Amino acid sequence: MLDCALTTDVPLGPFQDHAILVCSAKGKNSKLHARLTCTRLRVDGAVTSEVSLNSDTVGRMCSSCAHHGEWGRPQSGVGLFLRALGGVGLLYQLQRYTEADPDYAVDQEEVERAAEVLRGEPVAEEDEEHDDEVWEVRADAERLRQSVVSAWRDAARSLHLAQATIAAFPWLADWARPKVTLKEQYLETLRGQAALFVTPAGILAAAAAASMNKPDLPSGEGAFAAIGDSTEVTRRLQAMWSGWQNEARSSWGLPGDSLFTHGAVHDIRRSRKGYAEARVAVGLLLASWEDEARRIASAADTGATAVVTVHLPEIQEDETYGPDRHEKGLVAGLDEWTIGVLLTHITAADWGHRRLTICVPQLIADRLLSRSSLVHCEPATPTPEAVAAVAEASPLGPGVFDDTAVHQRRPLTADHLRLLRSVVSAEDELYIVFSTDGGAEVLPFPELERRAACGWRGVLVASSADLPAALVEPWSVEMGQRPEDQDRWWPEHMRNADDPLFGEELGLNSGAQQAAWLVFGDERQRREHNLRLLAVARGVRDLRSLDAGYDAVGRPRSLPSAVWHGLLAHGRNLDLEPFEAPGGNGWKPGGSGIPLGVLSDVQLYAANADPRFQGKGHSPFCSHTRERGVVASDDLLTVADLVSGKDFDWCSKCSGYAIRRLTDAQLAHYRAAHRLHDIAQQLDPGRGGYDPDRPNRLAEQLRALENWNPGGEDRYSEDSRRWRRMVRELLARGHSTHLDNS
């Protein structure tokens, strides 16, 4: 096992003497640990302290924590720097692929013999007694070829990771240069071995085959009569052409007969009349294609070459699950032909920036520069944009994340976000950013990456993980406590308007409880994570901006479901009858026309809310929308839109929408309006009957509601005047009704 622990000779650059938190036993010379959970910290009474990051501190680090411990906050600058060094980071990569592994080394002669075997002609059919032996030799040579090419891929990936890390932290360059040189030399050795299996003539012929247009197929010739009618002959010959060209364009040479001629006469009995003639005609047709490819290659091989710059794709982890999970990017995922071109024609390489220079025949260059190429290529003449991109290196230092005061923050770039992506939880956070164009915003990580890639200029103020623990931790403890009486929060019946908990399921407190309760696994950690996301997302003006799209396998990259339930309440819990206009019909009684006040701008989110389009409107929590939360394509409405009289067509299961949770002021007005509506119903015999035993109580309740301000603090708003006018009218009606009944 490689010893990749952080050592005192590693330069710390601008993070020298940066403060980090450590754990240790009591004692001046005790070992320092990154976490209290370190298995080597076994002394009771361990303490946490803050020390300066320097060579003395590194020398006292526990060997396990110095190797893979998370020093500093994971999303801080110093945390990212130390993370890039430890684990499978720079210190590990610098020790890999610097020389041949003695346990798996392959000598040059063995590689040359295997390459010679694979370049030889296949065994003749009549030489059957040696078939097994020859095929076994060829199989061993093929396995060796795959092993050598795979080693070259892995060594290239390791060199790229090392150089990319050094580019992000340039003060490491001089210290790491000797080991990087060894890696470059060994990579060149592996490239030379892998190139023995590739013939430049074969690569050129494959490029010629890829450039060929579809030929005229001789479907009407009598030699093909055994295959079937002209339609069947055309279908099979087209399939043979497509298969042959696809095989040729992704291989290190022309595929030869292989299975293509067999496919053209597949499932035809050998005893059928004309079978032998059809088999010969199919073979001659395929041979004519290969002859044409060789002719094009020979005509193009005139010594004219072109210098091309190849930009390899960025390494990406496969987001699928199961045995098929694999890494993509760099040289992984490229077809054999492209790999062969790189092995045989590379002249210069900048693996850190994934940029290779190759000198190839013009025919190969034309294919690489075409849109059908699997990699982005361009003529090697440097453009001003390319020069600027190289000069625009963005080394990470204090000030990008939370290492300095906000007024000292430095602009965030795509390079910084690539480092931040290495933190496991980075994509699951929300980020508060500031730019001169958009002001202060809350963005999910994918949107932040998209903007940075487009040249957005802004600073990162904080992430949801940066919220003060003094606020979040007590809140998490409070919200995590579940009452013994579950009916208090999950009632099976509708509450009366006089109930102190009426409408509580619409409020912020209930939302925080759902975000805290709907967790699995490590309950405390996930509960706190959900509440941090909820606290940041509550300040977002339009929740549709939190839609982060979909990942590579089609899963939505959205907030956790528990957080969406913390932000939104089910629309079926919202009763707007008090605010509807008086009147109604036999099926539904009218409302009281109470002013909406602070409720008028409360947001509603729905899919397909516009009644002009076919289909019903659905809530983000509806099973018809796969309970996916809010996405960018959803419709945004307000409570005022609902009571405006528009003819919405809502889903009967989910009520069609979800409502943004009510603030304390909004919930208070919602409750006051329902109490006033309830009193109005009791005073109207036509709607709810009159109870002669409660006139004094109703009058007392009305007087308590008389000074309520629906618009908030503004006592002289139109809504406040309407409210007081309604209360006075109900007081007068109650007094008149009481006199009439007396």
PDB file of C-alpha atoms in Angstrom, residues 404-555:
ATOM      1  CA  THR A 404     -11.927  35.752   4.458  1.00  0.00           C
ATOM      2  CA  ALA A 405     -14.440  38.482   5.211  1.00  0.00           C
ATOM      3  CA  VAL A 406     -17.136  38.947   2.574  1.00  0.00           C
ATOM      4  CA  HIS A 407     -15.694  42.250   1.319  1.00  0.00           C
ATOM      5  CA  GLN A 408     -12.433  40.424   0.501  1.00  0.00           C
ATOM      6  CA  ARG A 409     -14.028  37.629  -1.530  1.00  0.00           C
ATOM      7  CA  ARG A 410     -12.650  36.841  -4.984  1.00  0.00           C
ATOM      8  CA  PRO A 411     -14.763  35.995  -8.036  1.00  0.00           C
ATOM      9  CA  LEU A 412     -15.831  32.380  -8.406  1.00  0.00           C
ATOM     10  CA  THR A 413     -14.768  30.521 -11.570  1.00  0.00           C
ATOM     11  CA  ALA A 414     -15.498  27.185 -13.232  1.00  0.00           C
ATOM     12  CA  ASP A 415     -12.119  25.864 -11.996  1.00  0.00           C
ATOM     13  CA  HIS A 416     -13.079  26.597  -8.405  1.00  0.00           C
ATOM     14  CA  LEU A 417     -16.380  24.774  -8.857  1.00  0.00           C
ATOM     15  CA  ARG A 418     -14.586  21.710 -10.222  1.00  0.00           C
ATOM     16  CA  LEU A 419     -12.670  21.552  -6.964  1.00  0.00           C
ATOM     17  CA  LEU A 420     -15.842  22.114  -4.981  1.00  0.00           C
ATOM     18  CA  ARG A 421     -17.502  19.233  -6.843  1.00  0.00           C
ATOM     19  CA  SER A 422     -14.956  16.882  -5.281  1.00  0.00           C
ATOM     20  CA  VAL A 423     -16.755  17.393  -1.963  1.00  0.00           C
ATOM     21  CA  VAL A 424     -19.396  14.699  -1.747  1.00  0.00           C
ATOM     22  CA  SER A 425     -22.133  16.969  -0.407  1.00  0.00           C
ATOM     23  CA  ALA A 426     -21.372  20.020  -2.599  1.00  0.00           C
ATOM     24  CA  GLU A 427     -24.056  19.244  -5.184  1.00  0.00           C
ATOM     25  CA  ASP A 428     -26.670  18.845  -2.449  1.00  0.00           C
ATOM     26  CA  GLU A 429     -26.297  22.365  -1.068  1.00  0.00           C
ATOM     27  CA  LEU A 430     -27.821  25.712  -1.951  1.00  0.00           C
ATOM     28  CA  TYR A 431     -25.508  28.694  -2.398  1.00  0.00           C
ATOM     29  CA  ILE A 432     -26.008  32.367  -1.603  1.00  0.00           C
ATOM     30  CA  VAL A 433     -24.133  34.333  -4.262  1.00  0.00           C
ATOM     31  CA  PHE A 434     -23.778  37.955  -5.202  1.00  0.00           C
ATOM     32  CA  SER A 435     -23.153  39.595  -8.545  1.00  0.00           C
ATOM     33  CA  THR A 436     -23.519  43.132  -9.807  1.00  0.00           C
ATOM     34  CA  ASP A 437     -25.994  41.899 -12.419  1.00  0.00           C
ATOM     35  CA  GLY A 438     -28.343  39.837 -10.269  1.00  0.00           C
ATOM     36  CA  GLY A 439     -27.654  41.075  -6.753  1.00  0.00           C
ATOM     37  CA  ALA A 440     -27.981  38.502  -3.973  1.00  0.00           C
ATOM     38  CA  GLU A 441     -29.403  35.174  -5.165  1.00  0.00           C
ATOM     39  CA  VAL A 442     -29.850  31.603  -3.978  1.00  0.00           C
ATOM     40  CA  LEU A 443     -28.720  29.037  -6.581  1.00  0.00           C
ATOM     41  CA  PRO A 444     -28.385  25.254  -6.734  1.00  0.00           C
ATOM     42  CA  PHE A 445     -24.958  23.885  -7.615  1.00  0.00           C
ATOM     43  CA  PRO A 446     -25.726  22.889 -11.252  1.00  0.00           C
ATOM     44  CA  GLU A 447     -27.031  26.384 -12.016  1.00  0.00           C
ATOM     45  CA  LEU A 448     -23.913  27.864 -10.422  1.00  0.00           C
ATOM     46  CA  GLU A 449     -21.769  25.666 -12.682  1.00  0.00           C
ATOM     47  CA  ARG A 450     -23.754  26.664 -15.759  1.00  0.00           C
ATOM     48  CA  ARG A 451     -23.343  30.361 -15.044  1.00  0.00           C
ATOM     49  CA  ALA A 452     -19.620  30.064 -14.296  1.00  0.00           C
ATOM     50  CA  ALA A 453     -19.082  28.202 -17.577  1.00  0.00           C
ATOM     51  CA  CYS A 454     -20.764  31.110 -19.407  1.00  0.00           C
ATOM     52  CA  GLY A 455     -18.451  33.709 -17.861  1.00  0.00           C
ATOM     53  CA  TRP A 456     -20.698  34.831 -14.995  1.00  0.00           C
ATOM     54  CA  ARG A 457     -18.797  37.044 -12.560  1.00  0.00           C
ATOM     55  CA  GLY A 458     -19.852  36.871  -8.946  1.00  0.00           C
ATOM     56  CA  VAL A 459     -18.770  35.796  -5.496  1.00  0.00           C
ATOM     57  CA  LEU A 460     -19.944  33.033  -3.221  1.00  0.00           C
ATOM     58  CA  VAL A 461     -21.206  34.464   0.047  1.00  0.00           C
ATOM     59  CA  ALA A 462     -22.202  31.257   1.845  1.00  0.00           C
ATOM     60  CA  SER A 463     -23.709  27.837   1.338  1.00  0.00           C
ATOM     61  CA  SER A 464     -26.488  26.259   3.338  1.00  0.00           C
ATOM     62  CA  ALA A 465     -23.788  24.311   5.197  1.00  0.00           C
ATOM     63  CA  ASP A 466     -22.287  27.638   6.372  1.00  0.00           C
ATOM     64  CA  LEU A 467     -25.327  28.758   8.369  1.00  0.00           C
ATOM     65  CA  PRO A 468     -24.436  29.501  11.995  1.00  0.00           C
ATOM     66  CA  ALA A 469     -24.677  26.445  14.198  1.00  0.00           C
ATOM     67  CA  ALA A 470     -25.924  28.661  17.047  1.00  0.00           C
ATOM     68  CA  LEU A 471     -29.149  29.120  15.056  1.00  0.00           C
ATOM     69  CA  VAL A 472     -29.511  25.811  13.252  1.00  0.00           C
ATOM     70  CA  GLU A 473     -28.666  23.295  15.961  1.00  0.00           C
ATOM     71  CA  PRO A 474     -31.214  24.491  18.566  1.00  0.00           C
ATOM     72  CA  TRP A 475     -33.822  24.753  15.802  1.00  0.00           C
ATOM     73  CA  SER A 476     -33.025  21.188  14.712  1.00  0.00           C
ATOM     74  CA  VAL A 477     -33.421  19.887  18.267  1.00  0.00           C
ATOM     75  CA  GLU A 478     -36.722  21.725  18.684  1.00  0.00           C
ATOM     76  CA  MET A 479     -38.192  20.592  15.362  1.00  0.00           C
ATOM     77  CA  GLY A 480     -36.999  17.023  15.833  1.00  0.00           C
ATOM     78  CA  GLN A 481     -39.099  16.477  18.951  1.00  0.00           C
ATOM     79  CA  ARG A 482     -42.278  14.639  18.026  1.00  0.00           C
ATOM     80  CA  PRO A 483     -45.294  15.163  20.303  1.00  0.00           C
ATOM     81  CA  GLU A 484     -46.759  12.157  22.035  1.00  0.00           C
ATOM     82  CA  ASP A 485     -50.194  13.153  20.789  1.00  0.00           C
ATOM     83  CA  GLN A 486     -49.781  12.584  17.049  1.00  0.00           C
ATOM     84  CA  ASP A 487     -53.354  13.786  16.386  1.00  0.00           C
ATOM     85  CA  ARG A 488     -52.208  17.274  17.276  1.00  0.00           C
ATOM     86  CA  TRP A 489     -50.165  17.473  14.082  1.00  0.00           C
ATOM     87  CA  TRP A 490     -51.842  14.816  11.937  1.00  0.00           C
ATOM     88  CA  PRO A 491     -55.577  15.424  12.665  1.00  0.00           C
ATOM     89  CA  GLU A 492     -58.154  13.071  11.211  1.00  0.00           C
ATOM     90  CA  HIS A 493     -60.892  15.720  11.229  1.00  0.00           C
ATOM     91  CA  MET A 494     -61.292  19.361  10.295  1.00  0.00           C
ATOM     92  CA  ARG A 495     -60.653  21.815  13.100  1.00  0.00           C
ATOM     93  CA  ASN A 496     -63.037  24.542  14.060  1.00  0.00           C
ATOM     94  CA  ALA A 497     -62.041  28.134  13.286  1.00  0.00           C
ATOM     95  CA  ASP A 498     -61.843  28.832  17.037  1.00  0.00           C
ATOM     96  CA  ASP A 499     -59.283  26.052  17.535  1.00  0.00           C
ATOM     97  CA  PRO A 500     -55.862  27.564  18.383  1.00  0.00           C
ATOM     98  CA  LEU A 501     -54.266  25.121  15.915  1.00  0.00           C
ATOM     99  CA  PHE A 502     -56.638  25.908  13.056  1.00  0.00           C
ATOM    100  CA  GLY A 503     -54.649  26.249   9.811  1.00  0.00           C
ATOM    101  CA  GLU A 504     -51.414  25.194  11.512  1.00  0.00           C
ATOM    102  CA  GLU A 505     -50.700  22.717   8.701  1.00  0.00           C
ATOM    103  CA  LEU A 506     -50.253  25.709   6.359  1.00  0.00           C
ATOM    104  CA  GLY A 507     -47.694  27.535   8.501  1.00  0.00           C
ATOM    105  CA  LEU A 508     -43.920  27.748   8.563  1.00  0.00           C
ATOM    106  CA  ASN A 509     -43.623  25.804  11.807  1.00  0.00           C
ATOM    107  CA  SER A 510     -45.453  22.817  10.392  1.00  0.00           C
ATOM    108  CA  GLY A 511     -43.229  22.958   7.300  1.00  0.00           C
ATOM    109  CA  ALA A 512     -40.070  22.881   9.416  1.00  0.00           C
ATOM    110  CA  GLN A 513     -41.433  19.881  11.306  1.00  0.00           C
ATOM    111  CA  GLN A 514     -42.097  17.976   8.096  1.00  0.00           C
ATOM    112  CA  ALA A 515     -38.610  18.763   6.801  1.00  0.00           C
ATOM    113  CA  ALA A 516     -37.211  17.468  10.108  1.00  0.00           C
ATOM    114  CA  TRP A 517     -39.399  14.384  10.406  1.00  0.00           C
ATOM    115  CA  LEU A 518     -39.330  13.020   6.851  1.00  0.00           C
ATOM    116  CA  VAL A 519     -35.767  11.719   7.050  1.00  0.00           C
ATOM    117  CA  PHE A 520     -34.103   8.312   6.847  1.00  0.00           C
ATOM    118  CA  GLY A 521     -30.741   6.940   7.877  1.00  0.00           C
ATOM    119  CA  ASP A 522     -28.677   9.211  10.128  1.00  0.00           C
ATOM    120  CA  GLU A 523     -31.667  11.132  11.453  1.00  0.00           C
ATOM    121  CA  ARG A 524     -29.826  13.913  13.276  1.00  0.00           C
ATOM    122  CA  GLN A 525     -27.456  14.732  10.412  1.00  0.00           C
ATOM    123  CA  ARG A 526     -30.111  14.542   7.686  1.00  0.00           C
ATOM    124  CA  ARG A 527     -32.577  16.539   9.767  1.00  0.00           C
ATOM    125  CA  GLU A 528     -30.064  19.339  10.211  1.00  0.00           C
ATOM    126  CA  HIS A 529     -29.174  19.208   6.497  1.00  0.00           C
ATOM    127  CA  ASN A 530     -32.843  19.521   5.500  1.00  0.00           C
ATOM    128  CA  LEU A 531     -33.417  22.430   7.847  1.00  0.00           C
ATOM    129  CA  ARG A 532     -30.364  24.280   6.516  1.00  0.00           C
ATOM    130  CA  LEU A 533     -31.673  23.902   2.969  1.00  0.00           C
ATOM    131  CA  LEU A 534     -35.128  24.979   4.099  1.00  0.00           C
ATOM    132  CA  ALA A 535     -33.815  28.098   5.834  1.00  0.00           C
ATOM    133  CA  VAL A 536     -31.920  29.228   2.726  1.00  0.00           C
ATOM    134  CA  ALA A 537     -34.719  28.328   0.286  1.00  0.00           C
ATOM    135  CA  ARG A 538     -37.299  30.311   2.255  1.00  0.00           C
ATOM    136  CA  GLY A 539     -35.642  33.495   1.056  1.00  0.00           C
ATOM    137  CA  VAL A 540     -36.019  32.569  -2.626  1.00  0.00           C
ATOM    138  CA  ARG A 541     -38.580  34.743  -4.388  1.00  0.00           C
ATOM    139  CA  ASP A 542     -39.526  32.195  -7.057  1.00  0.00           C
ATOM    140  CA  LEU A 543     -39.034  28.522  -6.139  1.00  0.00           C
ATOM    141  CA  ARG A 544     -38.848  27.567  -9.802  1.00  0.00           C
ATOM    142  CA  SER A 545     -35.302  28.942  -9.837  1.00  0.00           C
ATOM    143  CA  LEU A 546     -34.271  26.015  -7.607  1.00  0.00           C
ATOM    144  CA  ASP A 547     -34.875  23.541 -10.416  1.00  0.00           C
ATOM    145  CA  ALA A 548     -31.457  22.046 -11.190  1.00  0.00           C
ATOM    146  CA  GLY A 549     -32.531  19.955 -14.167  1.00  0.00           C
ATOM    147  CA  TYR A 550     -31.759  16.259 -14.558  1.00  0.00           C
ATOM    148  CA  ASP A 551     -28.647  14.142 -14.175  1.00  0.00           C
ATOM    149  CA  ALA A 552     -27.109  11.904 -16.840  1.00  0.00           C
ATOM    150  CA  VAL A 553     -29.594   9.077 -16.244  1.00  0.00           C
ATOM    151  CA  GLY A 554     -32.704  11.255 -16.126  1.00  0.00           C
ATOM    152  CA  ARG A 555     -33.166  11.680 -12.382  1.00  0.00           C
TER     153      ARG A 555
END
